[in-house]
Short mmCIF file of C-alpha atoms and ligand atoms in Angstrom, two decimals:
data_model
loop_
_atom_site.label_atom_id
_atom_site.label_comp_id
_atom_site.label_asym_id
_atom_site.label_seq_id
_atom_site.Cartn_x
_atom_site.Cartn_y
_atom_site.Cartn_z
CA MET A 774 -187.00 -46.79 1.84
CA SER A 775 -184.35 -46.91 -0.81
CA LYS A 776 -186.23 -48.50 -3.73
CA ILE A 777 -187.72 -46.08 -6.23
CA LEU A 778 -189.59 -46.92 -9.42
CA ILE A 779 -189.63 -44.10 -11.96
CA ARG A 780 -192.54 -45.12 -14.16
CA GLY A 781 -192.99 -44.26 -17.80
CA ALA A 782 -190.16 -41.74 -18.23
CA LYS A 783 -188.77 -40.92 -21.65
CA VAL A 784 -185.18 -41.95 -21.00
CA LEU A 785 -182.98 -39.44 -22.86
CA GLY A 786 -186.16 -38.41 -24.67
CA GLY A 787 -186.80 -41.87 -26.13
CA GLU A 788 -189.70 -44.29 -25.67
CA PRO A 789 -191.31 -44.39 -22.19
CA GLN A 790 -189.63 -46.85 -19.83
CA ASP A 791 -189.53 -47.71 -16.17
CA VAL A 792 -186.34 -47.20 -14.22
CA LEU A 793 -185.87 -49.06 -10.95
CA VAL A 794 -183.43 -47.54 -8.49
CA ASP A 795 -182.22 -49.50 -5.49
CA GLY A 796 -179.74 -48.07 -3.03
CA GLY A 797 -177.50 -45.80 -5.00
CA THR A 798 -177.74 -47.73 -8.23
CA VAL A 799 -179.94 -48.17 -11.28
CA GLU A 800 -181.18 -51.76 -10.90
CA ALA A 801 -183.16 -52.16 -14.10
CA VAL A 802 -184.48 -50.26 -17.10
CA GLY A 803 -187.44 -51.71 -19.00
CA THR A 804 -191.20 -51.79 -19.36
CA GLY A 805 -193.70 -53.11 -16.79
CA LEU A 806 -191.11 -53.35 -14.01
CA ASP A 807 -192.36 -54.64 -10.64
CA ALA A 808 -193.09 -51.84 -8.18
CA ALA A 809 -193.16 -54.14 -5.12
CA GLY A 810 -191.51 -52.44 -2.15
CA ALA A 811 -190.68 -49.34 -4.17
CA ARG A 812 -191.82 -45.76 -3.94
CA VAL A 813 -193.37 -44.98 -7.33
CA VAL A 814 -192.68 -41.73 -9.17
CA GLU A 815 -195.20 -41.34 -12.01
CA ALA A 816 -193.16 -39.79 -14.81
CA GLY A 817 -195.53 -39.96 -17.77
CA GLY A 818 -194.51 -37.40 -20.39
CA GLN A 819 -191.38 -36.42 -18.53
CA ILE A 820 -187.79 -36.70 -19.70
CA LEU A 821 -185.22 -38.63 -17.66
CA LEU A 822 -181.63 -37.48 -18.03
CA PRO A 823 -178.40 -38.29 -16.23
CA GLY A 824 -177.80 -35.81 -13.40
CA LEU A 825 -176.42 -32.60 -14.85
CA VAL A 826 -172.75 -31.72 -14.35
CA ASP A 827 -171.51 -28.14 -14.21
CA LEU A 828 -167.88 -27.40 -15.03
CA HIS A 829 -168.14 -23.79 -13.88
CA THR A 830 -169.88 -22.79 -10.64
CA HIS A 831 -168.97 -20.03 -8.21
CA LEU A 832 -169.97 -21.22 -4.74
CA ARG A 833 -168.25 -18.28 -2.97
CA GLU A 834 -167.28 -20.21 0.16
CA PRO A 835 -164.88 -19.49 1.80
CA GLY A 836 -165.03 -15.73 2.02
CA ARG A 837 -168.20 -14.46 0.37
CA GLU A 838 -170.84 -16.38 2.26
CA ASP A 839 -173.09 -13.33 1.99
CA SER A 840 -173.64 -14.22 -1.68
CA GLU A 841 -173.54 -18.04 -1.57
CA THR A 842 -172.30 -20.94 0.52
CA VAL A 843 -171.49 -24.49 -0.48
CA LEU A 844 -174.80 -25.49 1.09
CA THR A 845 -176.99 -22.85 -0.60
CA GLY A 846 -175.18 -23.28 -3.90
CA THR A 847 -175.54 -27.06 -3.90
CA ARG A 848 -179.23 -26.69 -3.04
CA ALA A 849 -179.56 -24.38 -6.05
CA ALA A 850 -177.67 -26.96 -8.12
CA ALA A 851 -180.01 -29.78 -7.07
CA ALA A 852 -183.04 -27.59 -7.84
CA GLY A 853 -181.61 -27.07 -11.32
CA GLY A 854 -181.11 -30.80 -11.89
CA TYR A 855 -177.37 -30.96 -11.16
CA THR A 856 -175.72 -33.81 -9.29
CA ALA A 857 -172.16 -32.50 -9.59
CA VAL A 858 -170.62 -29.05 -9.83
CA HIS A 859 -167.06 -27.82 -10.18
CA ALA A 860 -166.47 -25.05 -7.66
CA MET A 861 -164.36 -22.21 -9.03
CA ALA A 862 -161.22 -21.11 -7.22
CA ASN A 863 -161.80 -17.34 -6.91
CA THR A 864 -162.77 -17.50 -3.25
CA PHE A 865 -161.23 -15.70 -0.25
CA PRO A 866 -158.76 -17.19 0.44
CA VAL A 867 -158.19 -18.35 -3.12
CA ALA A 868 -158.37 -22.11 -3.62
CA ASP A 869 -154.67 -22.32 -4.46
CA THR A 870 -153.56 -24.79 -1.78
CA ALA A 871 -154.44 -28.35 -0.80
CA GLY A 872 -155.91 -26.98 2.44
CA VAL A 873 -158.49 -24.75 0.77
CA VAL A 874 -159.58 -27.26 -1.89
CA GLU A 875 -159.98 -29.91 0.81
CA GLN A 876 -162.12 -27.53 2.85
CA VAL A 877 -164.45 -26.92 -0.12
CA TRP A 878 -164.52 -30.63 -0.94
CA ARG A 879 -165.49 -31.48 2.68
CA LEU A 880 -168.22 -28.85 2.75
CA GLY A 881 -169.60 -30.39 -0.42
CA ARG A 882 -169.67 -33.86 1.12
CA GLU A 883 -171.51 -32.49 4.14
CA SER A 884 -174.14 -30.72 2.01
CA GLY A 885 -175.55 -33.93 0.55
CA TYR A 886 -177.39 -32.08 -2.24
CA CYS A 887 -174.81 -32.28 -4.98
CA ASP A 888 -171.24 -33.47 -5.35
CA VAL A 889 -168.71 -30.65 -5.27
CA GLN A 890 -165.47 -31.02 -7.20
CA PRO A 891 -163.15 -28.16 -6.32
CA VAL A 892 -161.25 -26.40 -9.10
CA GLY A 893 -157.74 -25.33 -8.11
CA ALA A 894 -156.20 -21.99 -8.99
CA VAL A 895 -153.49 -22.06 -11.66
CA THR A 896 -151.45 -19.32 -10.02
CA VAL A 897 -150.91 -18.21 -6.43
CA GLY A 898 -153.67 -15.80 -5.44
CA LEU A 899 -154.90 -15.72 -9.09
CA GLU A 900 -152.13 -13.20 -9.62
CA GLY A 901 -150.73 -14.81 -12.72
CA LYS A 902 -147.14 -14.63 -11.45
CA GLN A 903 -146.29 -17.99 -9.96
CA LEU A 904 -147.77 -21.48 -10.36
CA ALA A 905 -149.89 -22.64 -7.44
CA GLU A 906 -149.25 -26.02 -5.83
CA LEU A 907 -151.01 -27.95 -8.58
CA GLY A 908 -149.55 -31.31 -7.63
CA ALA A 909 -150.46 -31.00 -3.96
CA MET A 910 -154.03 -30.04 -4.87
CA HIS A 911 -154.25 -33.05 -7.15
CA ASP A 912 -152.80 -35.37 -4.50
CA SER A 913 -155.16 -34.01 -1.81
CA ALA A 914 -158.46 -35.59 -0.77
CA ALA A 915 -160.12 -33.26 -3.30
CA SER A 916 -158.23 -34.90 -6.23
CA VAL A 917 -158.23 -31.70 -8.25
CA ARG A 918 -157.97 -32.25 -11.99
CA VAL A 919 -159.36 -28.96 -13.32
CA PHE A 920 -157.35 -25.79 -12.70
CA SER A 921 -158.47 -22.28 -13.49
CA ASP A 922 -157.80 -18.67 -12.54
CA ASP A 923 -161.36 -17.95 -13.69
CA GLY A 924 -162.38 -14.36 -13.26
CA LYS A 925 -158.85 -13.64 -14.43
CA CYS A 926 -156.93 -14.79 -17.45
CA VAL A 927 -153.61 -16.63 -17.21
CA ASP A 928 -152.14 -14.08 -19.57
CA ASP A 929 -148.43 -14.82 -19.21
CA ALA A 930 -147.65 -17.26 -22.00
CA VAL A 931 -144.79 -18.92 -20.12
CA ILE A 932 -146.89 -19.50 -17.00
CA MET A 933 -149.65 -20.92 -19.18
CA ARG A 934 -147.19 -23.20 -20.92
CA ARG A 935 -145.75 -24.46 -17.62
CA ALA A 936 -149.23 -25.08 -16.20
CA LEU A 937 -150.21 -27.10 -19.27
CA GLU A 938 -147.01 -29.11 -19.01
CA TYR A 939 -147.42 -29.69 -15.28
CA VAL A 940 -150.95 -31.12 -15.37
CA LYS A 941 -150.06 -33.64 -18.08
CA ALA A 942 -148.58 -35.86 -15.37
CA PHE A 943 -152.04 -36.56 -13.93
CA ASP A 944 -154.26 -35.96 -16.96
CA GLY A 945 -155.40 -32.61 -15.62
CA VAL A 946 -156.75 -29.72 -17.65
CA ILE A 947 -156.30 -25.96 -17.58
CA ALA A 948 -159.62 -24.11 -17.93
CA GLN A 949 -158.80 -20.72 -19.33
CA HIS A 950 -160.81 -17.53 -18.80
CA ALA A 951 -159.75 -16.05 -22.13
CA GLN A 952 -159.44 -12.31 -21.72
CA GLU A 953 -156.42 -10.38 -22.89
CA PRO A 954 -156.07 -7.89 -20.02
CA ARG A 955 -154.59 -4.93 -21.90
CA LEU A 956 -157.32 -5.07 -24.55
CA THR A 957 -160.04 -5.00 -21.90
CA GLU A 958 -158.82 -2.27 -19.56
CA GLY A 959 -161.85 -0.30 -18.42
CA ALA A 960 -164.17 -2.44 -20.53
CA GLN A 961 -167.81 -2.43 -19.48
CA MET A 962 -169.61 -4.31 -22.25
CA ASN A 963 -169.15 -5.83 -25.71
CA GLU A 964 -167.31 -3.52 -28.11
CA GLY A 965 -169.66 -2.74 -30.97
CA THR A 966 -172.37 -0.38 -32.11
CA VAL A 967 -174.24 -0.52 -28.80
CA SER A 968 -171.14 0.34 -26.74
CA ALA A 969 -170.39 3.18 -29.15
CA GLU A 970 -173.91 4.57 -28.81
CA LEU A 971 -173.94 4.23 -25.03
CA GLY A 972 -170.42 5.55 -24.63
CA LEU A 973 -169.40 2.59 -22.49
CA GLY A 974 -165.89 1.13 -22.70
CA GLY A 975 -165.88 -1.73 -25.19
CA TRP A 976 -164.62 -5.28 -24.74
CA PRO A 977 -163.50 -6.43 -28.16
CA ALA A 978 -164.03 -9.97 -29.40
CA VAL A 979 -160.33 -10.10 -30.24
CA ALA A 980 -159.46 -9.93 -26.54
CA GLU A 981 -161.04 -13.36 -26.14
CA GLU A 982 -160.05 -14.78 -29.51
CA SER A 983 -156.36 -13.89 -29.30
CA ILE A 984 -155.96 -15.77 -26.01
CA ILE A 985 -157.86 -18.78 -27.31
CA ALA A 986 -155.69 -18.87 -30.43
CA ARG A 987 -152.54 -18.67 -28.34
CA ASP A 988 -153.69 -21.34 -25.89
CA VAL A 989 -154.80 -23.95 -28.42
CA LEU A 990 -151.37 -23.54 -30.03
CA LEU A 991 -149.65 -23.86 -26.66
CA ALA A 992 -151.69 -26.94 -25.74
CA ALA A 993 -150.80 -28.54 -29.05
CA HIS A 994 -147.15 -27.59 -28.66
CA VAL A 995 -146.78 -29.28 -25.28
CA GLY A 996 -149.31 -32.06 -25.96
CA SER A 997 -151.60 -31.13 -23.11
CA ARG A 998 -155.29 -30.43 -22.53
CA VAL A 999 -156.85 -26.98 -22.51
CA HIS A 1000 -160.49 -26.15 -21.84
CA ILE A 1001 -161.89 -22.77 -22.86
CA CYS A 1002 -164.34 -21.26 -20.38
CA HIS A 1003 -167.49 -19.43 -21.50
CA LEU A 1004 -166.86 -18.92 -25.23
CA SER A 1005 -168.79 -15.86 -26.30
CA THR A 1006 -167.92 -14.92 -29.89
CA ALA A 1007 -168.35 -16.35 -33.38
CA GLY A 1008 -164.61 -15.93 -33.91
CA SER A 1009 -163.83 -18.04 -30.83
CA VAL A 1010 -165.97 -20.81 -32.33
CA GLU A 1011 -163.93 -20.68 -35.55
CA ILE A 1012 -160.65 -21.02 -33.65
CA VAL A 1013 -161.88 -23.96 -31.55
CA ARG A 1014 -163.27 -25.63 -34.68
CA TRP A 1015 -159.90 -25.26 -36.37
CA ALA A 1016 -158.01 -26.58 -33.33
CA LYS A 1017 -160.29 -29.61 -33.13
CA SER A 1018 -159.84 -30.27 -36.85
CA LYS A 1019 -156.12 -30.60 -36.10
CA GLY A 1020 -156.89 -33.27 -33.51
CA TRP A 1021 -155.68 -31.13 -30.62
CA ASN A 1022 -156.93 -31.69 -27.11
CA VAL A 1023 -159.16 -28.66 -26.87
CA THR A 1024 -162.61 -28.47 -25.29
CA ALA A 1025 -164.95 -25.55 -24.78
CA GLU A 1026 -168.05 -24.49 -22.90
CA VAL A 1027 -170.81 -21.94 -23.45
CA THR A 1028 -173.08 -20.42 -20.81
CA PRO A 1029 -176.87 -20.41 -21.06
CA HIS A 1030 -176.87 -16.59 -21.07
CA HIS A 1031 -174.57 -16.39 -24.08
CA LEU A 1032 -176.99 -18.71 -25.91
CA LEU A 1033 -179.90 -16.34 -25.35
CA LEU A 1034 -179.06 -12.74 -24.44
CA THR A 1035 -177.40 -9.97 -26.47
CA ASP A 1036 -175.71 -6.65 -25.80
CA GLU A 1037 -178.90 -4.84 -26.86
CA LEU A 1038 -180.09 -5.49 -23.29
CA VAL A 1039 -177.37 -3.22 -21.94
CA ARG A 1040 -179.36 -0.25 -23.28
CA SER A 1041 -181.44 -0.66 -20.10
CA TYR A 1042 -178.32 0.01 -18.01
CA ASP A 1043 -179.60 -2.74 -15.72
CA PRO A 1044 -176.48 -4.32 -14.14
CA VAL A 1045 -178.21 -7.68 -14.07
CA TYR A 1046 -176.91 -7.90 -17.67
CA LYS A 1047 -173.32 -7.09 -16.70
CA VAL A 1048 -171.25 -10.22 -17.03
CA ASN A 1049 -167.78 -11.37 -17.95
CA PRO A 1050 -167.39 -12.20 -20.83
CA PRO A 1051 -170.00 -9.66 -21.90
CA LEU A 1052 -173.23 -10.36 -23.74
CA ARG A 1053 -172.41 -10.20 -27.44
CA THR A 1054 -174.42 -9.81 -30.66
CA GLU A 1055 -177.18 -11.80 -32.31
CA ALA A 1056 -174.66 -13.16 -34.84
CA ASP A 1057 -172.51 -14.45 -31.96
CA VAL A 1058 -175.54 -16.08 -30.31
CA THR A 1059 -176.37 -17.86 -33.56
CA ALA A 1060 -172.80 -19.10 -33.99
CA LEU A 1061 -172.66 -20.34 -30.38
CA ARG A 1062 -175.92 -22.27 -30.75
CA GLU A 1063 -174.74 -23.88 -33.98
CA ALA A 1064 -171.38 -24.77 -32.43
CA LEU A 1065 -173.04 -26.38 -29.42
CA ALA A 1066 -175.30 -28.33 -31.77
CA ASP A 1067 -172.46 -29.61 -33.97
CA GLY A 1068 -170.19 -30.42 -31.00
CA THR A 1069 -167.54 -27.75 -31.63
CA ILE A 1070 -168.55 -26.47 -28.22
CA ASP A 1071 -168.54 -29.50 -25.96
CA CYS A 1072 -170.81 -28.46 -23.17
CA VAL A 1073 -172.98 -25.94 -21.38
CA ALA A 1074 -171.52 -24.53 -18.16
CA THR A 1075 -173.47 -22.09 -16.02
CA ASP A 1076 -170.81 -19.67 -14.74
CA HIS A 1077 -173.27 -19.35 -11.83
CA ALA A 1078 -171.95 -16.11 -10.30
CA PRO A 1079 -173.98 -15.05 -7.27
CA HIS A 1080 -173.60 -11.50 -6.00
CA PRO A 1081 -175.36 -9.76 -3.10
CA HIS A 1082 -177.89 -7.10 -4.11
CA GLU A 1083 -175.68 -4.21 -2.98
CA ASP A 1084 -173.10 -5.29 -5.57
CA LYS A 1085 -175.69 -5.44 -8.38
CA ASP A 1086 -178.37 -2.87 -7.48
CA CYS A 1087 -176.13 0.09 -8.27
CA GLU A 1088 -174.99 2.03 -11.31
CA TRP A 1089 -173.64 0.04 -14.26
CA GLY A 1090 -170.03 1.11 -13.85
CA ALA A 1091 -169.79 0.05 -10.21
CA ALA A 1092 -171.72 -3.22 -10.45
CA ALA A 1093 -170.12 -6.64 -10.09
CA MET A 1094 -170.01 -8.93 -13.12
CA GLY A 1095 -171.97 -12.14 -13.24
CA MET A 1096 -175.38 -13.74 -12.99
CA VAL A 1097 -176.81 -16.74 -11.19
CA GLY A 1098 -177.56 -19.65 -13.48
CA LEU A 1099 -177.91 -23.04 -11.84
CA GLU A 1100 -181.68 -22.92 -11.44
CA THR A 1101 -182.47 -21.71 -14.97
CA ALA A 1102 -179.79 -23.40 -17.10
CA LEU A 1103 -181.84 -26.38 -18.25
CA SER A 1104 -184.84 -24.19 -19.11
CA VAL A 1105 -182.67 -21.85 -21.17
CA VAL A 1106 -181.16 -24.82 -23.01
CA GLN A 1107 -184.63 -26.25 -23.69
CA HIS A 1108 -185.72 -22.86 -25.01
CA THR A 1109 -182.65 -22.09 -27.14
CA MET A 1110 -181.57 -25.55 -28.29
CA VAL A 1111 -184.41 -28.08 -27.99
CA GLU A 1112 -187.38 -25.95 -29.02
CA THR A 1113 -185.37 -24.58 -31.95
CA GLY A 1114 -184.69 -28.13 -33.15
CA LEU A 1115 -180.92 -27.75 -32.74
CA LEU A 1116 -180.54 -30.49 -30.10
CA ASP A 1117 -182.69 -33.41 -28.98
CA TRP A 1118 -182.81 -34.54 -25.35
CA ALA A 1119 -180.05 -37.08 -25.91
CA GLY A 1120 -177.99 -34.13 -27.10
CA VAL A 1121 -178.87 -32.22 -23.95
CA ALA A 1122 -177.71 -35.19 -21.86
CA ASP A 1123 -174.46 -35.17 -23.81
CA ARG A 1124 -173.78 -31.43 -23.52
CA MET A 1125 -174.92 -31.03 -19.91
CA SER A 1126 -173.82 -34.32 -18.35
CA PHE A 1127 -171.73 -36.80 -20.35
CA ARG A 1128 -169.25 -34.34 -21.81
CA PRO A 1129 -168.67 -32.08 -18.82
CA ALA A 1130 -168.16 -35.14 -16.62
CA ALA A 1131 -165.67 -36.52 -19.15
CA ILE A 1132 -163.76 -33.23 -19.36
CA GLY A 1133 -163.49 -33.10 -15.55
CA ARG A 1134 -162.67 -36.86 -15.45
CA LEU A 1135 -165.44 -37.12 -12.87
CA ALA A 1136 -166.14 -40.72 -11.94
CA GLY A 1137 -169.73 -41.67 -11.16
CA HIS A 1138 -171.33 -38.81 -13.08
CA GLY A 1139 -172.27 -38.40 -16.72
CA ARG A 1140 -172.99 -42.11 -16.97
CA PRO A 1141 -175.58 -43.83 -19.19
CA ILE A 1142 -178.95 -44.66 -17.63
CA SER A 1143 -178.62 -48.43 -17.48
CA ALA A 1144 -178.45 -51.25 -14.95
CA GLY A 1145 -175.46 -51.10 -12.62
CA GLU A 1146 -174.82 -47.39 -13.11
CA PRO A 1147 -174.92 -44.85 -10.25
CA ALA A 1148 -178.44 -43.43 -9.89
CA ASN A 1149 -177.60 -39.78 -10.56
CA LEU A 1150 -180.69 -38.69 -12.42
CA VAL A 1151 -182.92 -35.74 -13.21
CA LEU A 1152 -186.55 -35.84 -14.27
CA VAL A 1153 -187.78 -32.88 -16.30
CA ASP A 1154 -191.31 -31.85 -17.22
CA PRO A 1155 -190.76 -30.22 -20.64
CA SER A 1156 -194.40 -29.13 -20.99
CA TYR A 1157 -194.20 -26.75 -18.04
CA ARG A 1158 -194.40 -23.03 -18.83
CA GLY A 1159 -193.91 -20.44 -16.14
CA ALA A 1160 -192.30 -17.15 -15.30
CA VAL A 1161 -188.98 -17.22 -13.47
CA ASP A 1162 -189.45 -16.06 -9.88
CA SER A 1163 -186.13 -15.43 -8.18
CA ALA A 1164 -187.84 -15.20 -4.80
CA ARG A 1165 -188.16 -18.98 -5.04
CA PHE A 1166 -184.47 -19.60 -5.76
CA ALA A 1167 -182.51 -21.79 -3.40
CA SER A 1168 -179.46 -19.70 -4.19
CA ARG A 1169 -178.66 -17.02 -1.66
CA SER A 1170 -178.44 -14.47 -4.51
CA ARG A 1171 -181.10 -13.13 -6.85
CA ASN A 1172 -179.07 -11.67 -9.72
CA THR A 1173 -180.88 -13.45 -12.54
CA PRO A 1174 -181.47 -11.81 -15.94
CA TYR A 1175 -184.64 -13.91 -16.34
CA GLN A 1176 -186.78 -12.52 -13.51
CA GLY A 1177 -190.38 -12.54 -14.72
CA ARG A 1178 -189.46 -14.05 -18.09
CA GLU A 1179 -191.35 -17.14 -19.20
CA LEU A 1180 -189.10 -20.13 -19.78
CA PRO A 1181 -190.07 -23.72 -20.55
CA GLY A 1182 -189.44 -26.86 -18.52
CA ARG A 1183 -189.16 -27.65 -14.88
CA VAL A 1184 -187.04 -30.05 -12.85
CA THR A 1185 -189.47 -32.23 -10.90
CA HIS A 1186 -187.02 -34.72 -9.35
CA THR A 1187 -183.29 -34.93 -8.87
CA PHE A 1188 -181.63 -38.05 -7.51
CA LEU A 1189 -178.11 -38.12 -6.09
CA ARG A 1190 -176.98 -41.76 -5.85
CA GLY A 1191 -180.59 -42.86 -5.58
CA ARG A 1192 -181.59 -40.34 -2.92
CA ALA A 1193 -184.06 -37.63 -3.90
CA THR A 1194 -182.60 -34.15 -3.49
CA VAL A 1195 -185.62 -32.71 -5.31
CA MET A 1196 -189.06 -34.35 -5.04
CA ASP A 1197 -192.17 -33.06 -6.85
CA GLY A 1198 -190.40 -29.82 -7.68
CA GLU A 1199 -189.35 -29.09 -4.09
CA LEU A 1200 -185.97 -29.53 -2.42
CA ALA A 1201 -186.02 -32.67 -0.29
O1 DOR B 989 -169.23 -12.67 -14.81
C1 DOR B 989 -168.37 -13.30 -14.22
N1 DOR B 989 -168.41 -13.45 -12.89
N2 DOR B 989 -167.35 -13.83 -14.91
C2 DOR B 989 -166.29 -14.39 -14.30
O2 DOR B 989 -165.40 -14.81 -14.99
C3 DOR B 989 -166.21 -14.42 -12.84
C4 DOR B 989 -167.53 -14.36 -12.24
C5 DOR B 989 -167.52 -14.07 -10.77
O3 DOR B 989 -166.72 -14.68 -10.04
O4 DOR B 989 -168.35 -13.27 -10.31
ZN1 ZN B 990 -164.70 -16.55 -16.26
#
């Protein structure tokens, strides 16, 4: 049965409407639509959004299948309401050749839970020395358009310039992990009063901001597109705001955790809070929320970074950086942005679907919910309240900072081209 009638959903948070899905497509949107021959999903009170799109997901395959695979990661994505994710290149081997990106792309097609768009490395082996085969990755079956050395910064200004110039030919974008390496040697957390009190090596805001400043200037100079990964400081917001005011082709993302958590949590020495870039201050959190609300920051990206427990359940200094995020992202955004009045649900659709899809030039995702459009959809129950239980995650990893914390909202249904990947809150 391929016909589905979603009845009485608040489309983008508006007035309740019915949405009829047939095959992979939205057939009709209206009131009192005929349910004949269709499976009915009663959606009263729920919000219908376009399927979420993540620009920044670590799926770990190939090479670290003990923490995540394309299959487990796409199941986690579907559970979180995503219909497309961009898979970061810091795998083993690194996704720096057409062969590796095609492998990841194929695994994504086989999963069936969520589309996987591979990100290609900017430099060979993420070593920052020599450009990877950007053109071959773009020309491959994976059609790579987003390139990133994420986890590492492309710190050589000439390499960054050449990469920006190179991807212009096919409207690609360089997604920069902005971290000046010399300024962050031995850094363990945000540089500030908490790091001083704890005696942990500090990670100054300027390490991020100086790279962002350089890269928006470089992008403007060569007339190319740069995307800034996981902005984490108030100063970074100011630089991006300035670059956008110049009309430069600069976009930026923020993670859910940087919208909610601060470096005060590091006082617990619990490595679940160890992440790159580090958790910052309350003032940074406020600036990031405001920037996401006013559009200076284009989108939310999870930086879903699964790690096996032996890499996280250890002392702070030895622990791996990163946290899982796909299955809690929407709830954190509801909590920090919707329930604070900073964004409405149409704004959530924009920041978590329309804009990330546009930045990745992803066809078929981030589309309006109207007749003739691909039926990539997520239905959310915003009234739900419940504690996060990582034992129920579809992800292979459990390194969430929200274990036991009450967060609002729950994904009840996700549809990938009209097929339910999540039904009544359970993976299909
Ligand atoms: O916390 C992080 N973890 N930040 C990154 O940039 C990389 C990621 C990872 O791959 O674990
Ligand atoms: Zn990163």
